[in-house]
């Protein structure tokens, strides 16, 4: 019986034969994650890791019953103790649960957290949409100043800058307070009601449950109807309006190009005031690289103090796919500095001891354990992109002289067996210094 991977998921592997799948190469993920960590630390965010599953109720409360995530996308199961648990579909609710449960607000701020985690959503698998995807997310809790919103937007843009992404669009909007949103919802319903029958089936369904989501519809007919719809920005309360104006002014001041998209509402219930989304023109239908917004008060919903907060999430798959579309060069996978090829039993033992010594000296090293001919070992050294290849057989053991072959230049240098480790240590130090 051969097993296959579940629908909508993928393996992250060190090898991918097809070029279009290279975004799944594990060293690309390692590189992306290392840049993310550097940027997050540069902006003063600390890592947080929460369990991969939570009580289902947590997401129902925070994300909202009418949201797509809760109404149709959650991986919910009952455990053996009869509890309803859900594989995490998004990160914010989990971070806020941990924050409130551990009373982190009692510690000195700033409360700025980031995570890189898999997320699970039962969606129809297609390009850019998976049932398990991975998000880099950040949450900043306790600051209501618009600077915090702008710091978030700037951080995700700085990440994309450092990765070399271009042709991105930053869209911002304000969804106001819960009250102003209620008023807007009614206005939108009143506007759409006479045209209900002309809306797409999906939008008709959303009309009752989550009318704001109709604004997100990709259906052309819906978009035509929406052309004259009332705009949420005309319904903002004074505080939200002022907050949004300052966010826009600050974005202008730091030279961050953005557009105001009054139809941007995002799918989750918990947002208030600022929302934002960054899209890439290189992706197809699912072009959002990341998005977020303010969710003041979620801490209170979870039984903690009433604190402001702002956050965002960005999909690693889509970032990597965009990088590939832009032909951005990734660093090469880590290669061994030394590849040892033994000939004969005595050389095998000697090489194995040398291999362990090299690694204990922090030098990346590999050895051919296969027992095949030297030619095979040399091919392996080449395919792994080793810096040096060293062949050791009875001759080398008898004469105590060994050749270090630099594979890139095909040049050789001789050294004595007794000083082999010392020679390689010196050479490795010079190599790492030059690479800095
Ligand atoms: P959302 O919370 O839905 O705005 O998701 C945040 C980001 O995660 C999106 O902007 C995408 O980059 C990514 N994302 C969301 N859902 C998926 C999915 N099913 N597959 C791949 N990436 C996703």
Short mmCIF file of C-alpha atoms and ligand atoms in Angstrom, two decimals:
data_model
loop_
_atom_site.label_atom_id
_atom_site.label_comp_id
_atom_site.label_asym_id
_atom_site.label_seq_id
_atom_site.Cartn_x
_atom_site.Cartn_y
_atom_site.Cartn_z
CA UNK A 1 0.00 0.00 0.00
CA UNK A 2 1.45 3.35 -1.08
CA UNK A 3 0.27 6.38 0.85
CA UNK A 4 -0.14 9.82 -0.63
CA UNK A 5 -0.07 13.23 0.98
CA UNK A 6 -3.45 14.69 2.09
CA UNK A 7 -5.13 17.03 -0.40
CA UNK A 8 -4.12 20.67 -0.14
CA UNK A 9 -0.83 19.99 1.66
CA UNK A 10 2.76 19.72 0.43
CA UNK A 11 6.15 18.49 1.56
CA UNK A 12 9.05 20.86 2.04
CA UNK A 13 12.02 18.91 0.70
CA UNK A 14 15.71 19.50 -0.04
CA UNK A 15 15.13 18.44 -3.67
CA UNK A 16 12.41 19.35 -6.15
CA UNK A 17 12.84 18.18 -9.74
CA UNK A 18 10.44 20.71 -11.29
CA UNK A 19 11.48 24.36 -11.41
CA UNK A 20 7.95 25.62 -10.70
CA UNK A 21 8.06 23.76 -7.38
CA UNK A 22 11.33 25.27 -6.18
CA UNK A 23 9.45 27.49 -3.73
CA UNK A 24 9.04 24.28 -1.70
CA UNK A 25 12.80 23.69 -1.35
CA UNK A 26 13.71 23.48 2.32
CA UNK A 27 16.76 25.74 2.07
CA UNK A 28 14.53 28.47 0.58
CA UNK A 29 12.27 28.16 3.62
CA UNK A 30 15.28 28.29 5.94
CA UNK A 31 16.48 31.45 4.23
CA UNK A 32 13.07 33.12 4.37
CA UNK A 33 12.61 32.22 8.02
CA UNK A 34 16.06 33.58 8.89
CA UNK A 35 15.29 36.93 7.19
CA UNK A 36 11.91 37.06 8.97
CA UNK A 37 13.55 36.47 12.35
CA UNK A 38 16.15 39.17 11.70
CA UNK A 39 13.53 41.73 10.66
CA UNK A 40 11.24 40.86 13.58
CA UNK A 41 14.12 41.26 16.03
CA UNK A 42 15.22 44.52 14.37
CA UNK A 43 11.72 45.85 15.07
CA UNK A 44 11.76 44.65 18.69
CA UNK A 45 9.43 41.62 18.40
CA UNK A 46 10.05 38.43 20.41
CA UNK A 47 9.05 34.95 19.32
CA UNK A 48 5.98 33.25 20.74
CA UNK A 49 5.02 29.60 20.11
CA UNK A 50 1.56 28.35 20.98
CA UNK A 51 0.06 24.85 20.53
CA UNK A 52 -1.03 23.80 17.09
CA UNK A 53 -4.58 23.23 18.41
CA UNK A 54 -6.80 25.20 20.76
CA UNK A 55 -10.30 24.90 22.13
CA UNK A 56 -12.67 25.44 19.20
CA UNK A 57 -14.59 28.09 21.11
CA UNK A 58 -11.56 30.37 21.11
CA UNK A 59 -11.76 30.84 17.33
CA UNK A 60 -15.55 31.02 17.28
CA UNK A 61 -15.44 33.89 19.81
CA UNK A 62 -12.53 35.80 18.31
CA UNK A 63 -12.89 35.28 14.58
CA UNK A 64 -16.70 35.30 14.53
CA UNK A 65 -19.32 32.69 13.73
CA UNK A 66 -20.22 34.27 10.38
CA UNK A 67 -16.65 34.44 9.10
CA UNK A 68 -15.60 32.04 6.33
CA UNK A 69 -12.96 30.57 8.62
CA UNK A 70 -15.37 29.57 11.37
CA UNK A 71 -18.39 28.76 9.24
CA UNK A 72 -16.69 26.46 6.76
CA UNK A 73 -12.93 26.16 7.05
CA UNK A 74 -12.02 24.89 10.51
CA UNK A 75 -10.41 21.52 11.16
CA UNK A 76 -12.41 20.68 14.25
CA UNK A 77 -12.32 17.35 16.08
CA UNK A 78 -13.32 15.85 19.36
CA UNK A 79 -10.49 14.46 21.45
CA UNK A 80 -10.76 11.30 23.53
CA UNK A 81 -11.91 13.38 26.46
CA UNK A 82 -14.87 14.72 24.47
CA UNK A 83 -13.42 18.26 24.11
CA UNK A 84 -13.91 20.13 20.88
CA UNK A 85 -10.50 21.19 19.57
CA UNK A 86 -9.52 22.98 16.37
CA UNK A 87 -6.28 23.02 14.42
CA UNK A 88 -5.24 26.66 14.47
CA UNK A 89 -6.65 28.48 11.39
CA UNK A 90 -5.02 31.83 12.33
CA UNK A 91 -2.55 33.07 14.91
CA UNK A 92 -3.98 36.17 16.59
CA UNK A 93 -6.54 34.42 18.80
CA UNK A 94 -3.85 31.99 20.02
CA UNK A 95 -1.40 34.74 20.93
CA UNK A 96 -4.10 36.69 22.75
CA UNK A 97 -5.22 33.58 24.63
CA UNK A 98 -1.63 33.01 25.82
CA UNK A 99 -1.18 36.70 26.65
CA UNK A 100 -4.29 36.83 28.84
CA UNK A 101 -3.86 33.37 30.37
CA UNK A 102 -0.26 34.06 31.41
CA UNK A 103 -1.08 37.63 32.57
CA UNK A 104 1.71 38.94 30.37
CA UNK A 105 0.23 42.44 30.63
CA UNK A 106 1.50 42.52 34.23
CA UNK A 107 5.06 42.42 32.92
CA UNK A 108 6.67 45.56 31.59
CA UNK A 109 6.01 46.29 27.91
CA UNK A 110 6.41 46.53 25.08
CA UNK A 111 4.32 43.48 24.29
CA UNK A 112 5.44 42.70 20.78
CA UNK A 113 5.32 39.10 19.62
CA UNK A 114 5.95 37.25 16.38
CA UNK A 115 5.39 33.69 15.24
CA UNK A 116 6.13 31.51 12.24
CA UNK A 117 3.56 28.73 12.32
CA UNK A 118 1.49 26.37 10.20
CA UNK A 119 -2.19 27.25 9.86
CA UNK A 120 -5.00 24.90 8.86
CA UNK A 121 -8.02 25.85 6.78
CA UNK A 122 -10.34 23.49 4.95
CA UNK A 123 -10.35 25.42 1.67
CA UNK A 124 -10.72 24.24 -1.90
CA UNK A 125 -7.08 23.55 -2.83
CA UNK A 126 -5.81 25.65 -5.73
CA UNK A 127 -2.75 27.72 -6.62
CA UNK A 128 -1.90 29.87 -3.58
CA UNK A 129 -4.50 28.20 -1.34
CA UNK A 130 -3.58 25.24 0.79
CA UNK A 131 -5.20 23.35 3.62
CA UNK A 132 -2.00 23.69 5.60
CA UNK A 133 -0.15 26.93 5.00
CA UNK A 134 2.42 28.84 7.05
CA UNK A 135 2.22 32.35 8.36
CA UNK A 136 4.62 34.89 9.72
CA UNK A 137 2.54 36.94 12.08
CA UNK A 138 3.09 39.76 14.56
CA UNK A 139 0.97 41.15 17.36
CA UNK A 140 1.68 44.35 19.33
CA UNK A 141 -0.48 44.70 22.43
CA UNK A 142 -1.06 47.70 24.68
CA UNK A 143 -0.41 50.66 22.38
CA UNK A 144 -3.29 52.59 20.83
CA UNK A 145 -1.14 55.15 19.05
CA UNK A 146 -1.37 55.14 15.21
CA UNK A 147 2.44 54.81 15.22
CA UNK A 148 1.93 51.19 16.24
CA UNK A 149 -0.26 50.54 13.17
CA UNK A 150 2.33 52.17 10.93
CA UNK A 151 5.21 50.26 12.54
CA UNK A 152 3.37 47.04 11.64
CA UNK A 153 2.87 48.06 8.01
CA UNK A 154 6.46 49.30 7.76
CA UNK A 155 7.81 46.07 9.23
CA UNK A 156 6.10 43.81 6.72
CA UNK A 157 7.15 46.17 3.90
CA UNK A 158 10.74 46.15 5.20
CA UNK A 159 10.67 42.35 5.16
CA UNK A 160 9.51 42.41 1.54
CA UNK A 161 12.18 45.03 0.69
CA UNK A 162 14.94 42.89 2.20
CA UNK A 163 13.69 39.90 0.24
CA UNK A 164 13.81 41.97 -2.96
CA UNK A 165 10.07 41.88 -3.72
CA UNK A 166 8.74 44.51 -6.06
CA UNK A 167 5.43 45.53 -7.63
CA UNK A 168 3.55 45.32 -4.37
CA UNK A 169 0.47 47.32 -3.48
CA UNK A 170 -0.17 48.41 0.08
CA UNK A 171 -3.86 49.05 0.72
CA UNK A 172 -5.17 50.61 3.89
CA UNK A 173 -8.62 51.39 5.21
CA UNK A 174 -10.44 51.94 8.46
CA UNK A 175 -13.39 49.82 9.53
CA UNK A 176 -14.14 52.15 12.44
CA UNK A 177 -15.62 51.14 15.76
CA UNK A 178 -18.16 48.35 16.34
CA UNK A 179 -20.94 50.98 16.48
CA UNK A 180 -19.96 52.83 13.32
CA UNK A 181 -19.62 49.49 11.56
CA UNK A 182 -23.15 48.52 12.61
CA UNK A 183 -24.49 51.74 11.08
CA UNK A 184 -22.51 51.10 7.91
CA UNK A 185 -23.73 47.49 7.72
CA UNK A 186 -27.31 48.73 7.75
CA UNK A 187 -26.57 51.32 5.05
CA UNK A 188 -24.94 48.67 2.87
CA UNK A 189 -27.88 46.29 3.37
CA UNK A 190 -30.34 49.03 2.43
CA UNK A 191 -28.30 49.76 -0.69
CA UNK A 192 -27.95 46.11 -1.75
CA UNK A 193 -31.44 44.86 -0.90
CA UNK A 194 -33.18 46.00 -4.12
CA UNK A 195 -30.40 44.28 -6.15
CA UNK A 196 -30.18 41.13 -4.04
CA UNK A 197 -31.36 38.81 -6.84
CA UNK A 198 -28.60 40.09 -9.16
CA UNK A 199 -25.80 39.34 -6.68
CA UNK A 200 -23.77 36.14 -6.98
CA UNK A 201 -24.99 33.15 -4.95
CA UNK A 202 -22.08 33.57 -2.49
CA UNK A 203 -22.91 37.22 -1.93
CA UNK A 204 -26.61 36.49 -1.50
CA UNK A 205 -25.63 34.08 1.23
CA UNK A 206 -23.39 36.70 2.85
CA UNK A 207 -26.12 39.34 2.73
CA UNK A 208 -27.74 38.04 5.91
CA UNK A 209 -24.75 36.64 7.74
CA UNK A 210 -21.80 38.87 6.92
CA UNK A 211 -22.77 41.66 4.55
CA UNK A 212 -19.34 43.37 4.73
CA UNK A 213 -17.74 40.36 3.08
CA UNK A 214 -19.70 41.13 -0.10
CA UNK A 215 -17.23 43.99 -0.59
CA UNK A 216 -14.47 41.37 -0.98
CA UNK A 217 -16.34 39.52 -3.73
CA UNK A 218 -14.24 38.74 -6.79
CA UNK A 219 -17.40 38.36 -8.92
CA UNK A 220 -17.49 40.99 -11.70
CA UNK A 221 -21.28 41.41 -11.49
CA UNK A 222 -21.03 42.01 -7.74
CA UNK A 223 -18.26 44.54 -8.25
CA UNK A 224 -20.37 46.42 -10.80
CA UNK A 225 -23.27 46.62 -8.35
CA UNK A 226 -20.87 47.77 -5.62
CA UNK A 227 -19.56 50.68 -7.68
CA UNK A 228 -22.10 53.05 -6.16
CA UNK A 229 -22.31 51.43 -2.75
CA UNK A 230 -21.88 53.61 0.34
CA UNK A 231 -18.30 53.71 1.64
CA UNK A 232 -17.34 52.70 5.16
CA UNK A 233 -14.98 55.68 5.40
CA UNK A 234 -18.03 57.99 5.26
CA UNK A 235 -19.45 56.33 8.38
CA UNK A 236 -16.42 56.49 10.69
CA UNK A 237 -16.76 57.82 14.22
CA UNK A 238 -14.60 60.85 15.06
CA UNK A 239 -11.92 58.89 16.94
CA UNK A 240 -11.48 56.31 14.18
CA UNK A 241 -11.39 59.05 11.56
CA UNK A 242 -8.67 60.95 13.39
CA UNK A 243 -6.73 57.73 13.97
CA UNK A 244 -6.93 56.84 10.29
CA UNK A 245 -5.88 60.33 9.16
CA UNK A 246 -2.78 60.10 11.37
CA UNK A 247 -1.95 56.62 10.05
CA UNK A 248 -2.10 57.95 6.47
CA UNK A 249 -0.03 61.04 7.33
CA UNK A 250 2.64 58.94 9.03
CA UNK A 251 2.80 56.54 6.08
CA UNK A 252 3.32 59.52 3.79
CA UNK A 253 6.01 60.96 6.09
CA UNK A 254 8.07 57.76 5.96
CA UNK A 255 7.67 57.57 2.19
CA UNK A 256 5.67 54.35 2.15
CA UNK A 257 3.48 54.23 -0.96
CA UNK A 258 -0.07 53.13 -0.26
CA UNK A 259 -3.57 53.45 -1.55
CA UNK A 260 -6.74 53.87 0.45
CA UNK A 261 -9.14 51.11 -0.51
CA UNK A 262 -12.51 51.90 1.08
CA UNK A 263 -13.76 48.42 0.15
CA UNK A 264 -11.06 46.67 2.17
CA UNK A 265 -12.77 45.16 5.21
CA UNK A 266 -11.01 41.79 5.67
CA UNK A 267 -12.88 38.70 6.62
CA UNK A 268 -12.51 38.48 10.37
CA UNK A 269 -14.89 40.01 12.90
CA UNK A 270 -12.29 41.22 15.34
CA UNK A 271 -10.86 44.18 13.43
CA UNK A 272 -11.56 47.80 14.29
CA UNK A 273 -10.05 51.05 13.02
CA UNK A 274 -7.08 50.32 10.72
CA UNK A 275 -7.03 47.37 8.33
CA UNK A 276 -4.41 46.79 5.66
CA UNK A 277 -3.44 44.31 3.00
CA UNK A 278 -0.42 43.92 0.74
CA UNK A 279 -0.91 42.32 -2.65
CA UNK A 280 1.48 41.19 -5.35
CA UNK A 281 0.73 41.66 -9.03
CA UNK A 282 2.75 38.48 -9.72
CA UNK A 283 0.30 36.17 -7.97
CA UNK A 284 -2.94 35.01 -9.59
CA UNK A 285 -6.40 35.16 -8.07
CA UNK A 286 -5.09 34.78 -4.53
CA UNK A 287 -2.76 37.74 -4.57
CA UNK A 288 -2.70 38.77 -0.89
CA UNK A 289 0.79 38.43 0.52
CA UNK A 290 -0.30 39.54 3.93
CA UNK A 291 -2.76 41.61 5.86
CA UNK A 292 -3.79 42.71 9.27
CA UNK A 293 -5.23 45.47 11.33
CA UNK A 294 -6.19 46.71 14.75
CA UNK A 295 -8.20 44.56 17.13
CA UNK A 296 -8.56 46.65 20.27
CA UNK A 297 -10.42 44.87 23.04
CA UNK A 298 -9.78 41.22 22.17
CA UNK A 299 -7.95 40.84 25.49
CA UNK A 300 -11.20 41.82 27.24
CA UNK A 301 -13.18 39.31 25.22
CA UNK A 302 -10.82 36.65 26.58
CA UNK A 303 -11.33 37.72 30.19
CA UNK A 304 -8.31 40.02 30.49
CA UNK A 305 -7.95 43.80 30.73
CA UNK A 306 -9.24 45.99 27.91
CA UNK A 307 -6.13 46.63 25.80
CA UNK A 308 -5.58 47.93 22.30
CA UNK A 309 -3.70 45.71 19.85
CA UNK A 310 -2.65 45.53 16.24
CA UNK A 311 -1.26 42.67 14.16
CA UNK A 312 -0.83 41.05 10.79
CA UNK A 313 -0.23 37.70 9.13
CA UNK A 314 1.60 36.89 5.93
CA UNK A 315 1.73 33.59 4.04
CA UNK A 316 5.20 32.12 3.53
CA UNK A 317 4.10 30.08 0.50
CA UNK A 318 2.97 33.18 -1.36
CA UNK A 319 6.10 35.13 -0.40
CA UNK A 320 8.30 32.35 -1.79
CA UNK A 321 6.15 32.01 -4.92
CA UNK A 322 6.43 35.76 -5.52
CA UNK A 323 10.21 35.61 -5.04
CA UNK A 324 10.40 32.88 -7.67
CA UNK A 325 8.24 34.88 -10.09
CA UNK A 326 10.65 37.81 -9.63
CA UNK A 327 13.67 35.54 -10.27
CA UNK A 328 15.17 36.50 -6.94
CA UNK A 329 18.36 34.57 -6.24
CA UNK A 330 18.30 32.51 -3.06
CA UNK A 331 21.47 31.63 -1.16
CA UNK A 332 22.73 28.18 -2.15
CA UNK A 333 22.08 25.30 0.24
CA UNK A 334 24.80 24.84 2.85
CA UNK A 335 27.61 22.73 1.39
CA UNK A 336 30.24 20.60 3.17
CA UNK A 337 33.60 22.31 3.44
CA UNK A 338 35.39 18.96 3.23
CA UNK A 339 34.30 15.76 1.54
CA UNK A 340 36.33 12.69 2.50
CA UNK A 341 36.62 9.75 0.11
CA UNK A 342 38.22 6.64 1.65
CA UNK A 343 39.83 3.74 -0.26
CA UNK A 344 40.23 0.54 1.76
CA UNK A 345 39.36 -0.50 5.32
CA UNK A 346 42.19 1.32 7.09
CA UNK A 347 41.36 4.56 5.27
CA UNK A 348 37.68 4.19 6.19
CA UNK A 349 38.53 4.17 9.89
CA UNK A 350 40.97 7.06 9.52
CA UNK A 351 38.48 9.12 7.51
CA UNK A 352 35.68 8.45 9.98
CA UNK A 353 37.85 9.67 12.87
CA UNK A 354 38.85 12.72 10.83
CA UNK A 355 35.20 13.39 9.94
CA UNK A 356 34.23 13.43 13.63
CA UNK A 357 37.19 15.65 14.51
CA UNK A 358 36.28 18.14 11.78
CA UNK A 359 32.68 18.36 12.98
CA UNK A 360 33.81 18.74 16.60
CA UNK A 361 35.75 21.74 15.31
CA UNK A 362 32.53 23.11 13.74
CA UNK A 363 33.69 22.42 10.19
CA UNK A 364 30.90 21.12 7.92
CA UNK A 365 32.20 17.79 6.64
CA UNK A 366 30.87 14.73 4.84
CA UNK A 367 32.27 11.33 3.97
CA UNK A 368 31.37 8.65 1.48
CA UNK A 369 30.12 5.70 3.57
CA UNK A 370 28.91 3.74 0.55
CA UNK A 371 32.04 1.64 -0.03
CA UNK A 372 31.70 2.32 -3.77
CA UNK A 373 34.55 3.28 -6.10
CA UNK A 374 36.46 6.57 -5.71
CA UNK A 375 34.74 7.96 -8.80
CA UNK A 376 31.39 7.77 -7.02
CA UNK A 377 32.79 9.64 -3.98
CA UNK A 378 34.18 12.36 -6.25
CA UNK A 379 30.80 12.73 -7.96
CA UNK A 380 29.12 13.04 -4.56
CA UNK A 381 31.60 15.74 -3.50
CA UNK A 382 30.83 17.63 -6.70
CA UNK A 383 27.07 17.29 -6.44
CA UNK A 384 27.11 18.49 -2.83
CA UNK A 385 29.21 21.47 -3.89
CA UNK A 386 31.94 20.63 -1.39
CA UNK A 387 34.79 23.10 -1.12
CA UNK A 388 37.54 20.46 -0.73
CA UNK A 389 37.58 16.82 -1.66
CA UNK A 390 40.19 14.64 0.06
CA UNK A 391 40.86 11.09 -1.16
CA UNK A 392 42.65 8.89 1.37
CA UNK A 393 43.88 5.35 0.65
CA UNK A 394 46.79 3.10 1.68
CA UNK A 395 49.30 5.32 -0.21
CA UNK A 396 48.30 8.41 1.76
CA UNK A 397 48.37 6.47 5.02
CA UNK A 398 51.86 5.10 4.21
CA UNK A 399 53.41 8.36 3.02
CA UNK A 400 51.47 10.54 5.46
CA UNK A 401 50.93 13.02 2.63
CA UNK A 402 47.46 13.90 1.42
CA UNK A 403 46.09 16.18 -1.31
CA UNK A 404 43.35 18.75 -0.69
CA UNK A 405 41.51 19.28 -3.94
CA UNK A 406 39.64 22.57 -4.21
CA UNK A 407 36.70 21.62 -6.40
CA UNK A 408 35.80 25.07 -7.70
CA UNK A 409 39.30 25.78 -9.05
CA UNK A 410 40.40 22.15 -9.54
CA UNK A 411 43.67 23.05 -7.81
CA UNK A 412 45.46 20.82 -5.32
CA UNK A 413 47.64 21.43 -2.31
CA UNK A 414 49.55 18.89 -0.28
CA UNK A 415 49.56 18.61 3.47
CA UNK A 416 50.70 16.02 5.97
CA UNK A 417 48.14 13.69 7.50
CA UNK A 418 49.23 14.62 11.01
CA UNK A 419 48.39 18.29 10.42
CA UNK A 420 45.32 17.70 8.24
CA UNK A 421 42.84 18.91 10.86
CA UNK A 422 44.90 22.00 11.70
CA UNK A 423 45.32 22.87 8.01
CA UNK A 424 41.59 22.50 7.38
CA UNK A 425 40.76 24.57 10.48
CA UNK A 426 42.94 27.44 9.24
CA UNK A 427 41.47 27.20 5.79
CA UNK A 428 37.88 27.10 7.16
CA UNK A 429 38.51 30.18 9.29
CA UNK A 430 39.84 32.08 6.28
CA UNK A 431 36.88 30.87 4.22
CA UNK A 432 34.24 31.99 6.73
CA UNK A 433 36.00 35.32 7.22
CA UNK A 434 35.99 35.96 3.46
CA UNK A 435 32.29 35.04 3.27
CA UNK A 436 31.34 37.67 5.86
P1 LIG B 1 -5.77 36.00 6.34
O1 LIG B 1 -5.77 35.86 7.81
O2 LIG B 1 -6.80 35.14 5.67
O3 LIG B 1 -5.73 37.41 5.83
O4 LIG B 1 -4.38 35.35 5.90
C1 LIG B 1 -3.15 36.01 6.06
C2 LIG B 1 -2.23 35.63 4.93
O5 LIG B 1 -2.00 34.22 4.96
C3 LIG B 1 -2.80 35.88 3.55
O6 LIG B 1 -2.52 37.19 3.14
C4 LIG B 1 -2.06 34.87 2.71
O7 LIG B 1 -0.76 35.34 2.39
C5 LIG B 1 -1.92 33.70 3.64
N1 LIG B 1 -2.98 32.69 3.48
C6 LIG B 1 -4.22 32.70 4.01
N2 LIG B 1 -4.89 31.58 3.68
C7 LIG B 1 -4.06 30.83 2.93
C8 LIG B 1 -4.16 29.55 2.29
N3 LIG B 1 -5.24 28.80 2.38
N4 LIG B 1 -3.08 29.10 1.61
C9 LIG B 1 -1.96 29.85 1.51
N5 LIG B 1 -1.80 31.05 2.09
C10 LIG B 1 -2.84 31.54 2.79
#
